[in-house]
Amino acid sequence: MRFENWLLTPDERGNPATRLDLRGPEPAAWSRGNAVRPLVHGAAYFAALLTAIRGQREGDLLFFTDWRGDPDEPLDGPGSEIGEVLCDAARRGVVVKGLIWRSHLDRLQFSEQENRHLGDEIEAAGGECLLDMRVRPGGAHHQKFVVLRHPGRAERDVAFVGGIDLCHSRRDDAAHGGDPRALRLAAAYGPRPPWHDVQLAIRGPAVGAVEATFRERWEDPSPLSRSPLSRLRQLVHHEDTRADPLPPQPPDPRPCGSHAVQLLRTYPARRHGYPFAPDGERSVARGYRKALDRARSLIYLEDQYLWSAEVVASFAHALSSRPDLLMTAVIPAHPDQDGRFTAPMNLLGRIEALRALRRAGGERFAVYSVENQAGTPVYVHAKVCVVDDVWAAVGSDNVNRRSWTHDSELGCSVVDETRDPREPRDPGGLGDGARPFARDLRLELSAEHLDREDTDTLLEPAAAFRAFAESAAALDAWHRGGRTGPRPPGRLRTYTTPTLSRTAAITSRPLQRLVADPDGRPRPLRRRAQY
């Protein structure tokens, strides 16, 4: 495997200021010898996280970042609330450090109050949790990862990276009954919205790279906020605004698996730039575009948004230039908010993106939503892409302009060094061979959506593409027929592109560009449509 065919080189990352690519004896933009395990759904992730944290002892390190944190969210039943679990770790002598997005005002339905409460609990127990607003105007810290290090016991080191926040609504499972502690979404999702999501558990040298990402942000000497109002709140609430020094970073864990892992990140260009990314970083966008250049058989995508014709242009180019390429996308049936202004501005970017993809791929592009057995739509929050059963990416980043340019994001691309002996052995036809990690991830997700245990018939890309179409068609017909007779197996529904009136589209466009899906690139890159 020539990893440079699929993964970014240090120069291609486009951020010479980061320490990520300079951590080993030679510059390397990825690490080999990792063991990566996908944790599908919040319940699986939370249970694994709880076990890992409770196994830590005095002197171990626990670093985390989050978009939203709810201290009363159980990780695995009563007595496992995230706030108490982190506080228990701090009281045991674990070095607990957290960076949570400060957020905008709660009246905008974000999470300032919840994040402050989680930070207060951790600080009181002896840890340290900072509310970080070092973002562009209207931006967010959207990274969601936890790193656990064990000096002297490196075999226990693990990093969790993906799209799952430590907050309400995330603890769902494959049955998709929803989290009992639910956030309010659009009415279509009901009082307990079903939630589909993915996180990675990473062991091996890449754990050190995830920790280095945390340390870059933690050691940034700039103020946590430059807003006078935020500084006033810091004074009123006696908030911790200065990051204490961290213990030295332990050596990377030894190789323990067959997975090459590359961290992909987004940091925006800001007036007061990050010392570790003074012009921003857009390796998420660059990593996707490089992998899509090699797509030949099947792109499998799960995404919360799938917005912006400009962002999906790389997918559209792949479809239009390779007549045998197929693409399957799984997205939410409805936006998470159904307000008078929020719904149209959210739909506009999706309508334009789907129009571009259908124009490029025709019947080779298919898009679906998911429902549970009760017929309630499942909110797809996952951010997963698999290309030709070779390259897989999981992270906090969505396929939209905000994630690719404007907010902080962290994802992982994974390429398995092992070839998969199952046919077809080289679905892309470029000699790379199918790889077990990417293929098994696609099959696991597909098996859930299709209600299948046997996935051998899904190995061949065209057969998998047809299976999705046939399953969705059967369930669609059952609904049209009044839901009489046995419910067909599967959870997929054919996604119908919504429509907006010309007036709604025109009036929503400024909000969509400025609020829902802003651009965080330097102006020269915007003008050249580059990342």
Coordinates of C-alpha atoms in Angstrom, one line a residue:
M1 CA 0.0 0.0 0.0
R2 CA 1.3 3.4 -1.0
F3 CA -0.3 5.5 1.7
E4 CA 0.6 8.7 0.0
N5 CA -1.9 7.8 -2.7
W6 CA -4.7 8.1 -0.1
L7 CA -3.4 10.2 2.8
L8 CA -2.0 13.8 2.9
T9 CA 1.7 14.4 2.9
P10 CA 3.0 17.0 5.4
D11 CA 3.1 19.6 2.5
E12 CA -0.4 18.7 1.5
R13 CA -1.7 19.4 5.0
G14 CA -1.0 23.0 4.3
N15 CA -0.1 24.0 7.9
P16 CA 3.6 24.0 8.6
A17 CA 3.1 25.5 12.1
T18 CA 1.5 22.3 13.5
R19 CA 3.5 19.8 15.6
L20 CA 1.5 16.9 14.3
D21 CA 3.7 16.0 11.3
L22 CA 7.0 16.6 13.2
R23 CA 6.6 14.3 16.2
G24 CA 8.6 11.3 15.1
P25 CA 12.2 10.9 14.0
E26 CA 11.2 11.8 10.5
P27 CA 8.3 14.0 9.3
A28 CA 5.2 11.8 8.8
A29 CA 1.6 13.0 8.3
W30 CA 0.2 9.7 9.6
S31 CA 1.1 6.9 12.0
R32 CA 1.1 3.2 11.4
G33 CA 0.5 0.2 13.7
N34 CA -2.7 1.4 15.3
A35 CA -5.7 -0.7 16.3
V36 CA -8.9 1.3 15.5
R37 CA -12.4 0.1 16.5
P38 CA -15.6 1.8 15.4
L39 CA -18.2 2.4 18.2
V40 CA -21.5 2.7 16.5
H41 CA -24.0 4.6 18.6
G42 CA -23.6 6.6 21.8
A43 CA -24.5 3.7 24.1
A44 CA -21.5 1.7 22.8
Y45 CA -19.1 4.7 23.0
F46 CA -20.3 5.8 26.5
A47 CA -19.9 2.3 27.9
A48 CA -16.4 2.0 26.5
L49 CA -15.5 5.5 27.8
L50 CA -16.8 4.7 31.3
T51 CA -14.7 1.5 31.5
A52 CA -11.6 3.3 30.4
I53 CA -12.0 6.2 32.8
R54 CA -12.8 4.0 35.8
G55 CA -9.5 2.1 35.0
Q56 CA -7.4 5.2 35.5
R57 CA -5.4 6.0 38.6
E58 CA -3.3 8.7 40.2
G59 CA -1.0 10.4 37.7
D60 CA -2.8 9.3 34.6
L61 CA -4.0 11.9 32.1
L62 CA -7.5 12.6 30.8
F63 CA -7.9 15.3 28.3
F64 CA -11.1 16.1 26.4
T65 CA -12.7 18.6 24.1
D66 CA -16.4 19.0 23.4
W67 CA -19.0 21.2 21.7
R68 CA -21.5 20.6 24.5
G69 CA -21.3 18.8 27.8
D70 CA -24.2 17.9 30.1
P71 CA -22.9 16.8 33.5
D72 CA -26.1 14.8 34.3
E73 CA -25.9 12.6 31.1
P74 CA -25.4 9.0 32.2
L75 CA -22.7 7.0 30.4
D76 CA -24.1 3.6 31.4
G77 CA -27.1 3.8 33.8
P78 CA -27.6 5.5 37.2
G79 CA -24.4 6.5 39.0
S80 CA -22.5 7.0 35.8
E81 CA -23.3 10.6 35.1
I82 CA -20.5 12.2 33.0
G83 CA -19.9 15.0 35.5
E84 CA -19.5 12.7 38.4
V85 CA -17.3 10.2 36.5
L86 CA -14.9 13.0 35.5
C87 CA -15.0 14.4 39.1
D88 CA -14.3 11.0 40.6
A89 CA -11.3 10.7 38.3
A90 CA -10.0 14.0 39.4
R91 CA -10.4 13.1 43.0
R92 CA -8.4 9.9 42.5
G93 CA -5.5 12.0 41.3
V94 CA -6.1 11.7 37.5
V95 CA -5.0 14.9 35.7
V96 CA -8.3 16.0 34.2
K97 CA -8.3 18.8 31.7
G98 CA -11.1 19.9 29.4
L99 CA -11.8 22.5 26.7
I100 CA -15.5 23.1 26.0
W101 CA -16.8 25.6 23.5
R102 CA -18.1 28.6 25.5
S103 CA -21.1 28.8 23.1
H104 CA -23.3 31.7 22.3
L105 CA -26.2 32.8 24.4
D106 CA -28.7 30.1 25.5
R107 CA -31.5 32.0 23.9
L108 CA -30.0 30.9 20.6
Q109 CA -30.5 27.3 21.7
F110 CA -26.8 26.5 22.1
S111 CA -25.2 25.3 25.4
E112 CA -23.4 28.0 27.3
Q113 CA -25.1 27.2 30.6
E114 CA -24.7 23.5 30.4
N115 CA -21.0 23.8 29.5
R116 CA -20.3 26.2 32.4
H117 CA -22.0 23.8 34.8
L118 CA -19.8 20.8 33.7
G119 CA -16.7 23.0 33.9
D120 CA -17.7 24.2 37.5
E121 CA -18.1 20.6 38.7
I122 CA -14.7 19.5 37.3
E123 CA -12.9 22.5 38.8
A124 CA -14.4 21.9 42.2
A125 CA -13.1 18.3 42.1
G126 CA -9.6 19.3 41.3
G127 CA -9.6 19.1 37.6
E128 CA -9.5 22.1 35.2
C129 CA -12.1 22.8 32.4
L130 CA -11.9 26.0 30.3
L131 CA -14.7 27.5 28.3
D132 CA -13.0 28.3 25.0
M133 CA -14.4 31.0 22.6
R134 CA -11.3 31.4 20.4
V135 CA -13.3 31.1 17.2
R136 CA -14.4 33.2 14.3
P137 CA -17.6 35.3 14.9
G138 CA -20.5 32.9 14.7
G139 CA -18.1 30.0 14.9
A140 CA -17.8 27.0 17.2
H141 CA -15.3 24.5 18.6
H142 CA -16.8 21.4 17.3
Q143 CA -14.1 18.8 18.0
K144 CA -15.3 15.9 20.1
F145 CA -12.5 13.7 21.5
V146 CA -11.2 12.2 24.7
V147 CA -7.6 11.1 25.3
L148 CA -6.6 8.8 28.2
R149 CA -2.9 8.3 28.9
H150 CA -1.3 6.0 31.5
P151 CA 2.4 6.8 32.1
G152 CA 4.2 3.5 32.7
R153 CA 1.1 1.6 31.3
A154 CA 1.0 2.7 27.7
E155 CA -0.8 -0.4 26.6
R156 CA -3.9 1.1 28.2
D157 CA -3.7 4.4 26.3
V158 CA -6.7 5.1 24.2
A159 CA -8.2 8.1 22.3
F160 CA -11.9 8.4 21.3
V161 CA -12.5 10.6 18.3
G162 CA -15.7 11.1 16.3
G163 CA -19.0 12.9 16.3
I164 CA -20.5 12.1 19.7
D165 CA -20.8 14.8 22.3
L166 CA -20.8 14.1 26.1
C167 CA -24.4 15.4 26.3
H168 CA -28.1 14.7 26.2
S169 CA -29.7 12.8 23.3
R170 CA -26.5 10.9 22.4
R171 CA -26.9 7.7 24.4
D172 CA -29.0 5.7 21.8
D173 CA -28.4 2.2 20.4
A174 CA -29.2 0.2 17.3
A175 CA -32.9 -0.1 18.3
H176 CA -33.1 3.7 18.1
G177 CA -35.5 4.3 20.9
G178 CA -33.7 7.5 21.7
D179 CA -31.9 8.8 24.8
P180 CA -34.2 9.2 27.9
R181 CA -32.4 12.5 28.5
A182 CA -33.4 14.1 25.2
L183 CA -32.8 17.4 23.6
R184 CA -35.7 19.0 21.7
L185 CA -35.4 18.7 18.0
A186 CA -37.9 19.3 15.2
A187 CA -41.3 17.9 15.9
A188 CA -41.0 15.1 13.4
Y189 CA -38.4 13.4 15.7
G190 CA -40.8 13.2 18.6
P191 CA -40.1 13.8 22.3
R192 CA -37.2 11.3 22.4
P193 CA -35.4 11.7 19.1
P194 CA -33.7 8.6 17.8
W195 CA -30.0 9.3 17.3
H196 CA -27.5 7.6 14.9
D197 CA -23.8 8.4 15.5
V198 CA -20.2 6.9 15.4
Q199 CA -17.0 7.3 17.4
L200 CA -13.6 5.7 17.0
A201 CA -11.6 4.0 19.8
I202 CA -7.9 4.3 18.8
R203 CA -5.0 2.5 20.4
G204 CA -1.4 2.8 19.2
P205 CA 0.9 5.7 18.1
A206 CA -2.0 7.8 16.9
V207 CA -3.1 8.4 20.5
G208 CA -0.1 10.7 20.8
A209 CA -1.2 12.7 17.8
V210 CA -4.7 13.2 19.3
E211 CA -3.0 14.3 22.5
A212 CA -0.8 16.8 20.6
T213 CA -4.0 18.3 19.1
F214 CA -5.3 18.9 22.6
R215 CA -2.0 20.4 23.8
E216 CA -1.8 22.8 20.8
R217 CA -5.2 24.3 21.8
W218 CA -4.5 24.2 25.6
E219 CA -1.1 25.9 25.3
D220 CA -2.5 28.7 23.1
P221 CA -1.6 31.8 25.1
S222 CA -4.3 34.0 23.6
P223 CA -7.4 35.0 25.7
L224 CA -10.2 32.5 25.8
S225 CA -12.5 35.2 24.6
R226 CA -12.0 38.8 23.3
S227 CA -15.7 39.7 23.8
P228 CA -16.3 42.3 26.6
L229 CA -19.6 40.6 27.5
S230 CA -17.9 37.2 27.8
R231 CA -15.1 38.7 29.9
L232 CA -17.7 40.3 32.2
R233 CA -19.4 36.9 32.6
Q234 CA -16.0 35.4 33.4
L235 CA -15.6 37.9 36.3
V236 CA -19.1 37.5 37.6
H237 CA -18.9 33.7 37.6
H238 CA -15.2 33.6 38.8
E239 CA -14.3 31.4 35.8
D240 CA -10.9 29.9 35.4
T241 CA -9.4 31.7 32.4
R242 CA -5.8 30.7 32.5
A243 CA -4.6 27.2 31.5
D244 CA -2.3 25.6 34.1
P245 CA 0.8 23.9 32.7
L246 CA 0.3 20.3 31.5
P247 CA 2.6 17.4 32.6
P248 CA 5.1 16.4 29.9
Q249 CA 3.6 14.4 27.1
P250 CA 4.4 10.7 27.4
P251 CA 6.1 8.8 24.5
D252 CA 3.6 7.5 21.9
P253 CA 2.2 4.0 22.6
R254 CA 3.9 1.2 20.8
P255 CA 2.4 -0.2 17.5
C256 CA -0.4 -2.7 18.2
G257 CA -2.4 -3.1 15.0
S258 CA -2.5 -2.8 11.3
H259 CA -4.2 0.6 10.8
A260 CA -2.6 3.7 9.4
V261 CA -4.3 6.8 11.0
Q262 CA -4.2 10.4 9.8
L263 CA -5.7 13.2 11.8
L264 CA -7.7 15.6 9.6
R265 CA -8.6 19.0 11.1
T266 CA -10.3 22.3 10.4
Y267 CA -9.2 25.6 11.9
P268 CA -10.4 28.9 10.5
A269 CA -8.4 31.8 9.3
R270 CA -8.8 34.4 12.1
R271 CA -7.7 38.0 12.7
H272 CA -5.9 36.7 15.8
G273 CA -4.7 33.5 14.4
Y274 CA -3.9 30.3 16.3
P275 CA -0.1 29.9 16.9
F276 CA -0.4 26.3 15.7
A277 CA -2.4 27.3 12.6
P278 CA -1.8 31.0 11.9
D279 CA -3.6 30.8 8.5
G280 CA -6.0 28.1 9.6
E281 CA -6.0 24.5 8.6
R282 CA -8.3 22.7 6.1
S283 CA -6.9 19.2 6.1
V284 CA -10.4 17.8 6.4
A285 CA -11.3 19.3 3.0
R286 CA -8.0 18.4 1.5
G287 CA -8.1 14.8 2.9
Y288 CA -11.6 14.2 1.4
R289 CA -10.7 15.7 -1.9
K290 CA -7.6 13.5 -2.2
A291 CA -9.4 10.3 -1.4
L292 CA -12.3 11.2 -3.8
D293 CA -9.8 11.6 -6.6
R294 CA -9.2 7.8 -6.3
A295 CA -12.8 6.8 -6.0
R296 CA -13.8 4.3 -8.7
S297 CA -16.5 1.9 -7.4
L298 CA -18.5 3.2 -4.4
I299 CA -18.6 6.2 -2.2
Y300 CA -20.6 5.5 1.0
L301 CA -21.5 8.6 3.1
E302 CA -23.4 9.2 6.3
D303 CA -23.7 12.9 7.1
Q304 CA -25.7 15.2 9.3
Y305 CA -25.9 17.9 6.6
L306 CA -24.6 17.3 3.1
W307 CA -24.8 21.0 2.3
S308 CA -23.3 23.4 -0.2
A309 CA -22.9 22.8 -3.9
E310 CA -19.3 24.2 -3.6
V311 CA -18.3 21.6 -1.0
V312 CA -19.9 18.7 -2.8
A313 CA -18.2 19.7 -6.0
S314 CA -15.4 17.1 -5.3
F315 CA -18.0 14.4 -5.0
A316 CA -19.8 15.6 -8.1
H317 CA -16.6 15.7 -10.1
A318 CA -15.8 12.1 -9.1
L319 CA -19.3 11.0 -10.3
S320 CA -19.3 12.9 -13.5
S321 CA -15.8 11.8 -14.6
R322 CA -16.1 8.1 -13.7
P323 CA -19.1 6.5 -15.3
D324 CA -19.0 3.3 -13.2
L325 CA -18.8 5.1 -9.8
L326 CA -21.7 4.8 -7.4
M327 CA -22.5 7.0 -4.4
T328 CA -24.9 6.2 -1.5
A329 CA -25.7 8.9 1.1
V330 CA -27.6 8.5 4.4
I331 CA -28.8 11.8 5.9
P332 CA -31.5 13.0 8.3
A333 CA -35.0 13.2 6.9
H334 CA -35.5 16.7 8.4
P335 CA -33.3 19.5 9.7
D336 CA -32.9 19.4 13.5
Q337 CA -34.8 22.7 13.8
D338 CA -38.1 23.5 12.1
G339 CA -38.4 27.2 12.9
R340 CA -39.7 29.7 10.4
F341 CA -36.3 31.0 9.6
T342 CA -34.0 28.1 10.6
A343 CA -35.6 25.4 8.5
P344 CA -35.4 27.2 5.1
M345 CA -31.8 28.3 5.5
N346 CA -30.9 24.8 6.5
L347 CA -32.7 23.3 3.5
L348 CA -31.3 25.7 0.9
G349 CA -27.8 24.3 1.1
R350 CA -29.0 20.7 0.9
I351 CA -31.3 21.4 -2.1
E352 CA -28.4 22.9 -4.0
A353 CA -26.0 20.1 -3.0
L354 CA -28.4 17.3 -4.0
R355 CA -29.1 19.0 -7.3
A356 CA -25.4 19.1 -8.1
L357 CA -24.9 15.5 -7.1
R358 CA -27.9 14.2 -9.1
R359 CA -26.8 16.2 -12.1
A360 CA -23.4 14.6 -11.9
G361 CA -24.4 11.0 -11.1
G362 CA -27.9 10.6 -12.3
E363 CA -29.2 7.2 -11.1
R364 CA -25.7 6.3 -9.8
F365 CA -26.3 8.7 -6.9
A366 CA -28.9 7.7 -4.2
V367 CA -29.8 9.4 -1.0
Y368 CA -31.8 7.9 1.9
S369 CA -33.0 8.8 5.4
V370 CA -33.5 6.3 8.3
E371 CA -36.5 5.5 10.5
N372 CA -36.9 3.2 13.5
Q373 CA -39.4 0.3 13.7
A374 CA -42.1 2.7 15.0
G375 CA -41.7 4.8 11.9
T376 CA -40.1 7.7 13.7
P377 CA -37.3 9.4 11.7
V378 CA -33.8 8.8 13.1
Y379 CA -31.6 11.8 13.4
V380 CA -28.4 10.9 11.5
H381 CA -25.6 12.7 13.3
A382 CA -22.8 10.4 12.0
K383 CA -20.0 11.8 9.9
V384 CA -18.6 8.8 8.0
C385 CA -17.2 8.3 4.6
V386 CA -15.9 5.1 3.0
V387 CA -14.3 5.1 -0.5
D388 CA -13.8 1.9 -2.5
D389 CA -13.6 -0.1 0.7
V390 CA -10.0 1.3 1.1
W391 CA -10.2 4.7 2.8
A392 CA -12.5 5.5 5.7
A393 CA -13.0 8.7 7.6
V394 CA -14.9 9.3 10.9
G395 CA -14.9 12.6 12.8
S396 CA -16.7 15.6 14.0
D397 CA -16.8 17.2 10.5
N398 CA -19.8 17.3 8.3
V399 CA -19.9 17.8 4.6
N400 CA -20.6 21.5 4.5
R401 CA -18.7 24.7 4.3
R402 CA -18.8 25.4 8.0
S403 CA -17.1 22.1 8.8
W404 CA -14.6 22.3 6.0
T405 CA -13.5 26.0 6.7
H406 CA -15.1 27.7 9.6
D407 CA -15.3 25.7 12.9
S408 CA -12.7 23.6 14.7
E409 CA -13.0 20.0 13.7
L410 CA -11.2 16.7 14.2
G411 CA -11.5 13.6 12.2
C412 CA -9.5 10.5 11.4
S413 CA -8.9 8.8 8.1
V414 CA -8.0 5.2 8.4
V415 CA -6.3 2.9 5.9
D416 CA -5.7 -0.8 6.8
E417 CA -2.4 -2.2 5.9
T418 CA -4.0 -5.7 5.6
R419 CA -5.7 -6.7 2.3
D420 CA -9.2 -8.2 2.5
P421 CA -9.3 -11.7 0.9
R422 CA -13.1 -11.5 0.2
E423 CA -14.3 -10.8 -3.3
P424 CA -14.2 -8.4 -4.9
R425 CA -10.6 -8.1 -3.8
D426 CA -9.9 -4.8 -5.6
P427 CA -13.2 -3.0 -6.2
G428 CA -11.5 0.2 -7.2
G429 CA -9.3 -1.5 -9.8
L430 CA -6.2 0.6 -9.0
G431 CA -4.3 -2.2 -7.3
D432 CA -5.0 -0.9 -3.7
G433 CA -7.1 -3.9 -2.8
A434 CA -10.1 -3.8 -0.5
R435 CA -9.1 -3.2 3.2
P436 CA -10.9 -4.9 6.2
F437 CA -11.4 -1.7 8.3
A438 CA -13.1 0.3 5.6
R439 CA -15.1 -2.6 4.3
D440 CA -16.2 -3.8 7.7
L441 CA -17.3 -0.4 8.7
R442 CA -19.5 0.0 5.6
L443 CA -20.9 -3.5 6.1
E444 CA -21.7 -2.9 9.8
L445 CA -23.6 0.3 9.1
S446 CA -25.4 -1.2 6.1
A447 CA -26.4 -4.3 8.1
E448 CA -28.2 -2.0 10.6
H449 CA -30.0 0.1 8.0
L450 CA -31.1 -3.1 6.1
D451 CA -31.9 -5.2 9.1
R452 CA -29.6 -7.9 7.9
E453 CA -27.2 -10.2 9.7
D454 CA -25.6 -11.7 6.6
T455 CA -23.6 -9.1 4.8
D456 CA -21.8 -11.3 2.2
T457 CA -24.2 -10.2 -0.4
L458 CA -23.2 -6.6 0.2
L459 CA -19.5 -7.0 -0.5
E460 CA -19.9 -6.2 -4.2
P461 CA -20.5 -2.4 -4.5
A462 CA -23.2 -2.6 -7.2
A463 CA -25.0 -5.2 -5.1
A464 CA -24.9 -3.1 -2.0
F465 CA -26.2 -0.1 -4.0
R466 CA -29.1 -2.1 -5.3
A467 CA -29.9 -3.5 -1.8
F468 CA -30.3 0.0 -0.4
A469 CA -32.6 0.9 -3.3
E470 CA -34.7 -2.2 -3.0
S471 CA -35.1 -2.0 0.7
A472 CA -36.1 1.7 0.6
A473 CA -38.6 1.0 -2.2
A474 CA -40.2 -1.8 -0.2
L475 CA -40.6 0.3 2.9
D476 CA -41.8 3.3 0.9
A477 CA -44.5 1.2 -0.7
W478 CA -45.6 -0.2 2.7
H479 CA -46.1 3.3 4.0
R480 CA -48.0 4.4 0.8
G481 CA -50.2 1.3 1.3
G482 CA -51.4 2.4 4.7
R483 CA -48.8 0.3 6.7
T484 CA -50.9 -2.8 6.3
G485 CA -49.4 -6.2 6.5
P486 CA -46.0 -7.2 7.8
R487 CA -43.5 -4.4 7.9
P488 CA -40.7 -5.0 5.3
P489 CA -37.2 -5.5 6.8
G490 CA -35.0 -2.4 6.8
R491 CA -35.1 1.1 8.0
L492 CA -34.2 3.1 4.8
R493 CA -36.6 5.6 3.2
T494 CA -36.0 7.2 -0.1
Y495 CA -35.1 10.9 0.6
T496 CA -37.3 13.3 -1.3
T497 CA -35.6 16.6 -1.9
P498 CA -37.6 19.4 -0.3
T499 CA -38.8 22.4 -2.2
L500 CA -38.5 26.1 -1.4
S501 CA -40.4 28.9 -3.0
R502 CA -38.3 31.4 -5.0
T503 CA -39.1 34.0 -2.3
A504 CA -38.0 31.7 0.5
A505 CA -34.8 30.8 -1.3
I506 CA -33.9 34.4 -2.0
T507 CA -34.6 35.6 1.6
S508 CA -32.9 32.6 3.2
R509 CA -29.6 32.8 1.2
P510 CA -28.0 35.6 3.3
L511 CA -28.8 33.7 6.5
Q512 CA -27.6 30.5 5.0
R513 CA -24.3 32.0 4.0
L514 CA -23.7 34.0 7.2
V515 CA -25.3 31.9 9.9
A516 CA -25.9 28.3 8.8
D517 CA -22.9 27.6 6.5
P518 CA -20.3 30.4 6.7
D519 CA -16.9 30.4 5.0
G520 CA -13.8 30.6 7.2
R521 CA -11.2 30.6 4.5
P522 CA -8.8 33.5 3.7
R523 CA -10.2 35.6 0.9
P524 CA -7.7 34.5 -1.7
L525 CA -8.7 30.9 -1.3
R526 CA -12.4 31.8 -1.5
R527 CA -11.8 33.6 -4.8
R528 CA -10.0 30.6 -6.2
A529 CA -12.4 28.1 -4.7
Q530 CA -9.5 26.3 -3.0
Y531 CA -8.9 24.9 0.4

